[in-house]
Amino acid sequence: MATADDLKFQEFDDAANLLAANPDATTISIDEPVEIPKNQHSHRQEPGREEDDELLGTDDSDKTELLAGQKKSAPFWTFDYYQTFFDVDTYQVLDRIKGSVFPVPGKNFVRLYIRSNPDLYGPFWICATLVFTIAVSGNLSNFFIHLGKPTYRYVPEFRKVSIAATTIYAYAWLVPLALWGFLMWRNSKVMNIVSYSFLEIVCVYGYSLFIYIPTAILWIIPQKVVRWVLVVFSLCVSGSVLVMTFWPAVRDDNRRIAVATVATVLLLHALLAVGCLAYFFDAPELDIPAPIIPAHNGTTVITKSH
Amino acid sequence: MAAAEGSGAGGSLFPGLADVSISQDIPVEGEITVPVGSHSPDEDYSTLDEPVKDTIMRDLKAVGKKFVHVMYPRKSSALLRDWDLWGPLVLCVSLALMLQGGSADSKDDGGPQFAEVFVIIWFGAVVITLNSKLLGGTISFFQSLCVLGYCVMPLTVAMLVCRLVLLAGAGTVSFIIRLIVVGAMFAWSTLASTAFLADSQPPNRKALVVYPIFLFYFVISWMILTFTPQ
């Protein structure tokens, strides 16, 4: 029969004191779940990431699994899983943007700024801003170019917004997917020291598109030379961010494949810039003096038939 | 039950509490009764039997009160607590209707169609709400939709003014008037919604939450400003 003492709530000393009293007692510690299933059913979960080889030697070491697992341990159908991709503060986003606009030669954007905390806020909203900036600037620039003409009626060209959105979001998500797949495939053939997760690649691409926002605004200026100088400049800046990120990931590979990969990345980037310029911004008229056309009166002789 | 008397109750049963003293002028009282369920049928009875006009007027008054809150944005929680989506629906539909009839030489070059405006407003509001929740905001989904929808009201007023100004003519002067009106209403919308939503956001991420709201109202303002009648 239980005594009154047994039914009372009893305080337990904390673990250190108990263990000091009885050092041989068995202990169990419960940590955060560290296992990720090896078979990835969602391409968003991180594959075994590799750090530089001075830290860890081989593929798939337990430590990388651990580090990756502790970060994103919620199953992908819960809201909390997606919340881990938005775990950034204002100053972090601003730092990443600054890093993409002022690339430091030799410093890797991912290593320096992202550092295993890739976010989806930056890529998503930078792309959204870019879509609307290109559509609005294109519209404004066309308006100013055609302003004086008598036959011109202003049209808002709203369809172009959806075209811009499709293009830019497809670029910012499908190209990283293809690049990630390609890097994973090469990883299985050649041991690479550096490899990136899909989200980190999306992050780099998203932030590297930021420089196009002020470029698109400046494209309103209707001078061909100015526009092309801007294209080259922004391509250099964002291209260098991409090159400095991806060169370490392919440099151990076959020389030709490495160069071809980086060249393709740059080519697609250039294609995006030039394509947007050509489609959304009409060619500025050359500054010629008023054309000398024989002046028609515009009156015609109407013959009445009766 | 009698009030606990500290010094007298010490003893073997509660050794640790022997030196706790509770002042004697805090009465502990209450009643333990099970509320009889006779109240609820009365309440149901009363709202079921009230005239339809009363029911409708109650909801209309709630919507109207929220419009007033948007016009004079003070930090009140009435907008947040009793959310409803009637106001946003009315505003969105009227804005989309007023944006109809934009000029189009070909169908492709004209202004946004009704469905496009509708989708932009609702999809944009949903995306912004998801964004603020993912960043750690504590506001509920529908409350945020409610606030964003109601704060479209200044822009709807701007659209009305623009259409009236365009009736008078479409020259430079009218453009400048429209620009000023739309700009002012855009600032008003953004400030009003920020005033309501800012408190529920984590402190180091306020700018991250406010920026998409700014973009949202900017896009709507752009659609209003570039509206040209046929």
PDB file of N, CA and C in Angstrom, chain B residues 145-195:
ATOM      1  N   LEU B 145      -4.655  39.291 -44.557  1.00  0.00           N
ATOM      2  CA  LEU B 145      -5.376  39.520 -45.811  1.00  0.00           C
ATOM      3  C   LEU B 145      -6.357  40.667 -45.650  1.00  0.00           C
ATOM      4  N   CYS B 146      -7.033  40.685 -44.488  1.00  0.00           N
ATOM      5  CA  CYS B 146      -8.033  41.725 -44.221  1.00  0.00           C
ATOM      6  C   CYS B 146      -7.386  43.097 -44.260  1.00  0.00           C
ATOM      7  N   VAL B 147      -6.243  43.239 -43.558  1.00  0.00           N
ATOM      8  CA  VAL B 147      -5.601  44.546 -43.505  1.00  0.00           C
ATOM      9  C   VAL B 147      -5.129  44.982 -44.884  1.00  0.00           C
ATOM     10  N   LEU B 148      -4.474  44.069 -45.600  1.00  0.00           N
ATOM     11  CA  LEU B 148      -3.964  44.438 -46.924  1.00  0.00           C
ATOM     12  C   LEU B 148      -5.101  44.801 -47.862  1.00  0.00           C
ATOM     13  N   GLY B 149      -6.224  44.077 -47.748  1.00  0.00           N
ATOM     14  CA  GLY B 149      -7.353  44.379 -48.617  1.00  0.00           C
ATOM     15  C   GLY B 149      -7.976  45.723 -48.301  1.00  0.00           C
ATOM     16  N   TYR B 150      -8.186  45.997 -47.015  1.00  0.00           N
ATOM     17  CA  TYR B 150      -8.797  47.274 -46.651  1.00  0.00           C
ATOM     18  C   TYR B 150      -7.906  48.447 -47.023  1.00  0.00           C
ATOM     19  N   CYS B 151      -6.583  48.255 -46.966  1.00  0.00           N
ATOM     20  CA  CYS B 151      -5.699  49.377 -47.275  1.00  0.00           C
ATOM     21  C   CYS B 151      -5.600  49.648 -48.762  1.00  0.00           C
ATOM     22  N   VAL B 152      -6.321  48.900 -49.587  1.00  0.00           N
ATOM     23  CA  VAL B 152      -6.422  49.233 -51.007  1.00  0.00           C
ATOM     24  C   VAL B 152      -7.397  50.383 -51.200  1.00  0.00           C
ATOM     25  N   MET B 153      -8.137  50.737 -50.136  1.00  0.00           N
ATOM     26  CA  MET B 153      -9.173  51.753 -50.276  1.00  0.00           C
ATOM     27  C   MET B 153      -8.659  53.097 -50.789  1.00  0.00           C
ATOM     28  N   PRO B 154      -7.564  53.658 -50.247  1.00  0.00           N
ATOM     29  CA  PRO B 154      -7.097  54.928 -50.808  1.00  0.00           C
ATOM     30  C   PRO B 154      -6.811  54.839 -52.303  1.00  0.00           C
ATOM     31  N   LEU B 155      -6.304  53.703 -52.760  1.00  0.00           N
ATOM     32  CA  LEU B 155      -6.011  53.578 -54.180  1.00  0.00           C
ATOM     33  C   LEU B 155      -7.283  53.488 -55.006  1.00  0.00           C
ATOM     34  N   THR B 156      -8.339  52.898 -54.435  1.00  0.00           N
ATOM     35  CA  THR B 156      -9.614  52.879 -55.154  1.00  0.00           C
ATOM     36  C   THR B 156     -10.157  54.293 -55.294  1.00  0.00           C
ATOM     37  N   VAL B 157     -10.017  55.071 -54.217  1.00  0.00           N
ATOM     38  CA  VAL B 157     -10.427  56.480 -54.293  1.00  0.00           C
ATOM     39  C   VAL B 157      -9.610  57.206 -55.357  1.00  0.00           C
ATOM     40  N   ALA B 158      -8.313  56.899 -55.420  1.00  0.00           N
ATOM     41  CA  ALA B 158      -7.455  57.526 -56.425  1.00  0.00           C
ATOM     42  C   ALA B 158      -7.925  57.173 -57.830  1.00  0.00           C
ATOM     43  N   MET B 159      -8.328  55.914 -58.013  1.00  0.00           N
ATOM     44  CA  MET B 159      -8.805  55.483 -59.333  1.00  0.00           C
ATOM     45  C   MET B 159     -10.048  56.265 -59.723  1.00  0.00           C
ATOM     46  N   LEU B 160     -10.936  56.432 -58.752  1.00  0.00           N
ATOM     47  CA  LEU B 160     -12.152  57.208 -59.021  1.00  0.00           C
ATOM     48  C   LEU B 160     -11.806  58.622 -59.457  1.00  0.00           C
ATOM     49  N   VAL B 161     -10.902  59.249 -58.704  1.00  0.00           N
ATOM     50  CA  VAL B 161     -10.492  60.614 -59.030  1.00  0.00           C
ATOM     51  C   VAL B 161      -9.852  60.664 -60.412  1.00  0.00           C
ATOM     52  N   CYS B 162      -9.012  59.652 -60.719  1.00  0.00           N
ATOM     53  CA  CYS B 162      -8.356  59.633 -62.026  1.00  0.00           C
ATOM     54  C   CYS B 162      -9.364  59.547 -63.152  1.00  0.00           C
ATOM     55  N   ARG B 163     -10.367  58.695 -62.953  1.00  0.00           N
ATOM     56  CA  ARG B 163     -11.354  58.579 -64.030  1.00  0.00           C
ATOM     57  C   ARG B 163     -12.092  59.889 -64.224  1.00  0.00           C
ATOM     58  N   LEU B 164     -12.395  60.568 -63.118  1.00  0.00           N
ATOM     59  CA  LEU B 164     -13.095  61.841 -63.246  1.00  0.00           C
ATOM     60  C   LEU B 164     -12.220  62.877 -63.942  1.00  0.00           C
ATOM     61  N   VAL B 165     -10.926  62.891 -63.564  1.00  0.00           N
ATOM     62  CA  VAL B 165     -10.020  63.853 -64.185  1.00  0.00           C
ATOM     63  C   VAL B 165      -9.880  63.566 -65.671  1.00  0.00           C
ATOM     64  N   LEU B 166      -9.857  62.277 -66.016  1.00  0.00           N
ATOM     65  CA  LEU B 166      -9.695  61.924 -67.426  1.00  0.00           C
ATOM     66  C   LEU B 166     -10.920  62.288 -68.249  1.00  0.00           C
ATOM     67  N   LEU B 167     -12.084  62.388 -67.570  1.00  0.00           N
ATOM     68  CA  LEU B 167     -13.266  62.840 -68.306  1.00  0.00           C
ATOM     69  C   LEU B 167     -13.068  64.261 -68.796  1.00  0.00           C
ATOM     70  N   ALA B 168     -12.292  65.020 -67.997  1.00  0.00           N
ATOM     71  CA  ALA B 168     -12.113  66.426 -68.355  1.00  0.00           C
ATOM     72  C   ALA B 168     -11.070  66.604 -69.441  1.00  0.00           C
ATOM     73  N   GLY B 169     -10.210  65.634 -69.628  1.00  0.00           N
ATOM     74  CA  GLY B 169      -9.183  65.817 -70.645  1.00  0.00           C
ATOM     75  C   GLY B 169      -8.002  64.942 -70.323  1.00  0.00           C
ATOM     76  N   ALA B 170      -7.118  64.733 -71.303  1.00  0.00           N
ATOM     77  CA  ALA B 170      -6.023  63.792 -71.090  1.00  0.00           C
ATOM     78  C   ALA B 170      -4.670  64.421 -71.335  1.00  0.00           C
ATOM     79  N   GLY B 171      -4.543  65.705 -71.060  1.00  0.00           N
ATOM     80  CA  GLY B 171      -3.276  66.358 -71.388  1.00  0.00           C
ATOM     81  C   GLY B 171      -2.261  66.263 -70.270  1.00  0.00           C
ATOM     82  N   THR B 172      -1.258  67.139 -70.369  1.00  0.00           N
ATOM     83  CA  THR B 172      -0.176  67.103 -69.383  1.00  0.00           C
ATOM     84  C   THR B 172      -0.671  67.485 -68.002  1.00  0.00           C
ATOM     85  N   VAL B 173      -1.544  68.502 -67.954  1.00  0.00           N
ATOM     86  CA  VAL B 173      -2.028  68.960 -66.650  1.00  0.00           C
ATOM     87  C   VAL B 173      -2.764  67.848 -65.933  1.00  0.00           C
ATOM     88  N   SER B 174      -3.626  67.165 -66.693  1.00  0.00           N
ATOM     89  CA  SER B 174      -4.367  66.079 -66.042  1.00  0.00           C
ATOM     90  C   SER B 174      -3.418  64.999 -65.598  1.00  0.00           C
ATOM     91  N   PHE B 175      -2.351  64.782 -66.371  1.00  0.00           N
ATOM     92  CA  PHE B 175      -1.393  63.759 -65.945  1.00  0.00           C
ATOM     93  C   PHE B 175      -0.723  64.143 -64.645  1.00  0.00           C
ATOM     94  N   ILE B 176      -0.381  65.421 -64.517  1.00  0.00           N
ATOM     95  CA  ILE B 176       0.298  65.843 -63.294  1.00  0.00           C
ATOM     96  C   ILE B 176      -0.635  65.713 -62.094  1.00  0.00           C
ATOM     97  N   ILE B 177      -1.888  66.091 -62.292  1.00  0.00           N
ATOM     98  CA  ILE B 177      -2.854  65.941 -61.192  1.00  0.00           C
ATOM     99  C   ILE B 177      -2.963  64.475 -60.798  1.00  0.00           C
ATOM    100  N   ARG B 178      -3.079  63.615 -61.824  1.00  0.00           N
ATOM    101  CA  ARG B 178      -3.236  62.186 -61.523  1.00  0.00           C
ATOM    102  C   ARG B 178      -2.001  61.655 -60.819  1.00  0.00           C
ATOM    103  N   LEU B 179      -0.847  62.117 -61.262  1.00  0.00           N
ATOM    104  CA  LEU B 179       0.391  61.645 -60.640  1.00  0.00           C
ATOM    105  C   LEU B 179       0.417  62.005 -59.166  1.00  0.00           C
ATOM    106  N   ILE B 180       0.040  63.255 -58.861  1.00  0.00           N
ATOM    107  CA  ILE B 180       0.082  63.684 -57.469  1.00  0.00           C
ATOM    108  C   ILE B 180      -0.920  62.890 -56.641  1.00  0.00           C
ATOM    109  N   VAL B 181      -2.138  62.739 -57.181  1.00  0.00           N
ATOM    110  CA  VAL B 181      -3.173  62.034 -56.418  1.00  0.00           C
ATOM    111  C   VAL B 181      -2.756  60.591 -56.169  1.00  0.00           C
ATOM    112  N   VAL B 182      -2.316  59.908 -57.244  1.00  0.00           N
ATOM    113  CA  VAL B 182      -1.952  58.499 -57.087  1.00  0.00           C
ATOM    114  C   VAL B 182      -0.757  58.360 -56.148  1.00  0.00           C
ATOM    115  N   GLY B 183       0.212  59.264 -56.274  1.00  0.00           N
ATOM    116  CA  GLY B 183       1.367  59.194 -55.382  1.00  0.00           C
ATOM    117  C   GLY B 183       0.975  59.341 -53.927  1.00  0.00           C
ATOM    118  N   ALA B 184       0.093  60.326 -53.656  1.00  0.00           N
ATOM    119  CA  ALA B 184      -0.323  60.543 -52.272  1.00  0.00           C
ATOM    120  C   ALA B 184      -1.086  59.336 -51.731  1.00  0.00           C
ATOM    121  N   MET B 185      -1.984  58.788 -52.540  1.00  0.00           N
ATOM    122  CA  MET B 185      -2.763  57.638 -52.070  1.00  0.00           C
ATOM    123  C   MET B 185      -1.889  56.416 -51.878  1.00  0.00           C
ATOM    124  N   PHE B 186      -0.885  56.270 -52.739  1.00  0.00           N
ATOM    125  CA  PHE B 186       0.039  55.144 -52.589  1.00  0.00           C
ATOM    126  C   PHE B 186       0.772  55.254 -51.260  1.00  0.00           C
ATOM    127  N   ALA B 187       1.250  56.459 -50.935  1.00  0.00           N
ATOM    128  CA  ALA B 187       1.931  56.640 -49.652  1.00  0.00           C
ATOM    129  C   ALA B 187       0.985  56.352 -48.498  1.00  0.00           C
ATOM    130  N   TRP B 188      -0.259  56.823 -48.623  1.00  0.00           N
ATOM    131  CA  TRP B 188      -1.242  56.593 -47.570  1.00  0.00           C
ATOM    132  C   TRP B 188      -1.494  55.098 -47.358  1.00  0.00           C
ATOM    133  N   SER B 189      -1.702  54.379 -48.452  1.00  0.00           N
ATOM    134  CA  SER B 189      -1.944  52.924 -48.344  1.00  0.00           C
ATOM    135  C   SER B 189      -0.795  52.226 -47.646  1.00  0.00           C
ATOM    136  N   THR B 190       0.411  52.538 -48.115  1.00  0.00           N
ATOM    137  CA  THR B 190       1.563  51.840 -47.539  1.00  0.00           C
ATOM    138  C   THR B 190       1.704  52.160 -46.063  1.00  0.00           C
ATOM    139  N   LEU B 191       1.551  53.446 -45.715  1.00  0.00           N
ATOM    140  CA  LEU B 191       1.703  53.804 -44.311  1.00  0.00           C
ATOM    141  C   LEU B 191       0.616  53.191 -43.455  1.00  0.00           C
ATOM    142  N   ALA B 192      -0.625  53.163 -43.976  1.00  0.00           N
ATOM    143  CA  ALA B 192      -1.719  52.596 -43.188  1.00  0.00           C
ATOM    144  C   ALA B 192      -1.477  51.112 -42.926  1.00  0.00           C
ATOM    145  N   SER B 193      -1.129  50.374 -43.977  1.00  0.00           N
ATOM    146  CA  SER B 193      -0.953  48.944 -43.752  1.00  0.00           C
ATOM    147  C   SER B 193       0.269  48.673 -42.895  1.00  0.00           C
ATOM    148  N   THR B 194       1.310  49.488 -43.045  1.00  0.00           N
ATOM    149  CA  THR B 194       2.474  49.295 -42.181  1.00  0.00           C
ATOM    150  C   THR B 194       2.108  49.570 -40.734  1.00  0.00           C
ATOM    151  N   ALA B 195       1.294  50.590 -40.504  1.00  0.00           N
ATOM    152  CA  ALA B 195       0.908  50.907 -39.130  1.00  0.00           C
ATOM    153  C   ALA B 195       0.172  49.735 -38.491  1.00  0.00           C
TER     154      ALA B 195
END
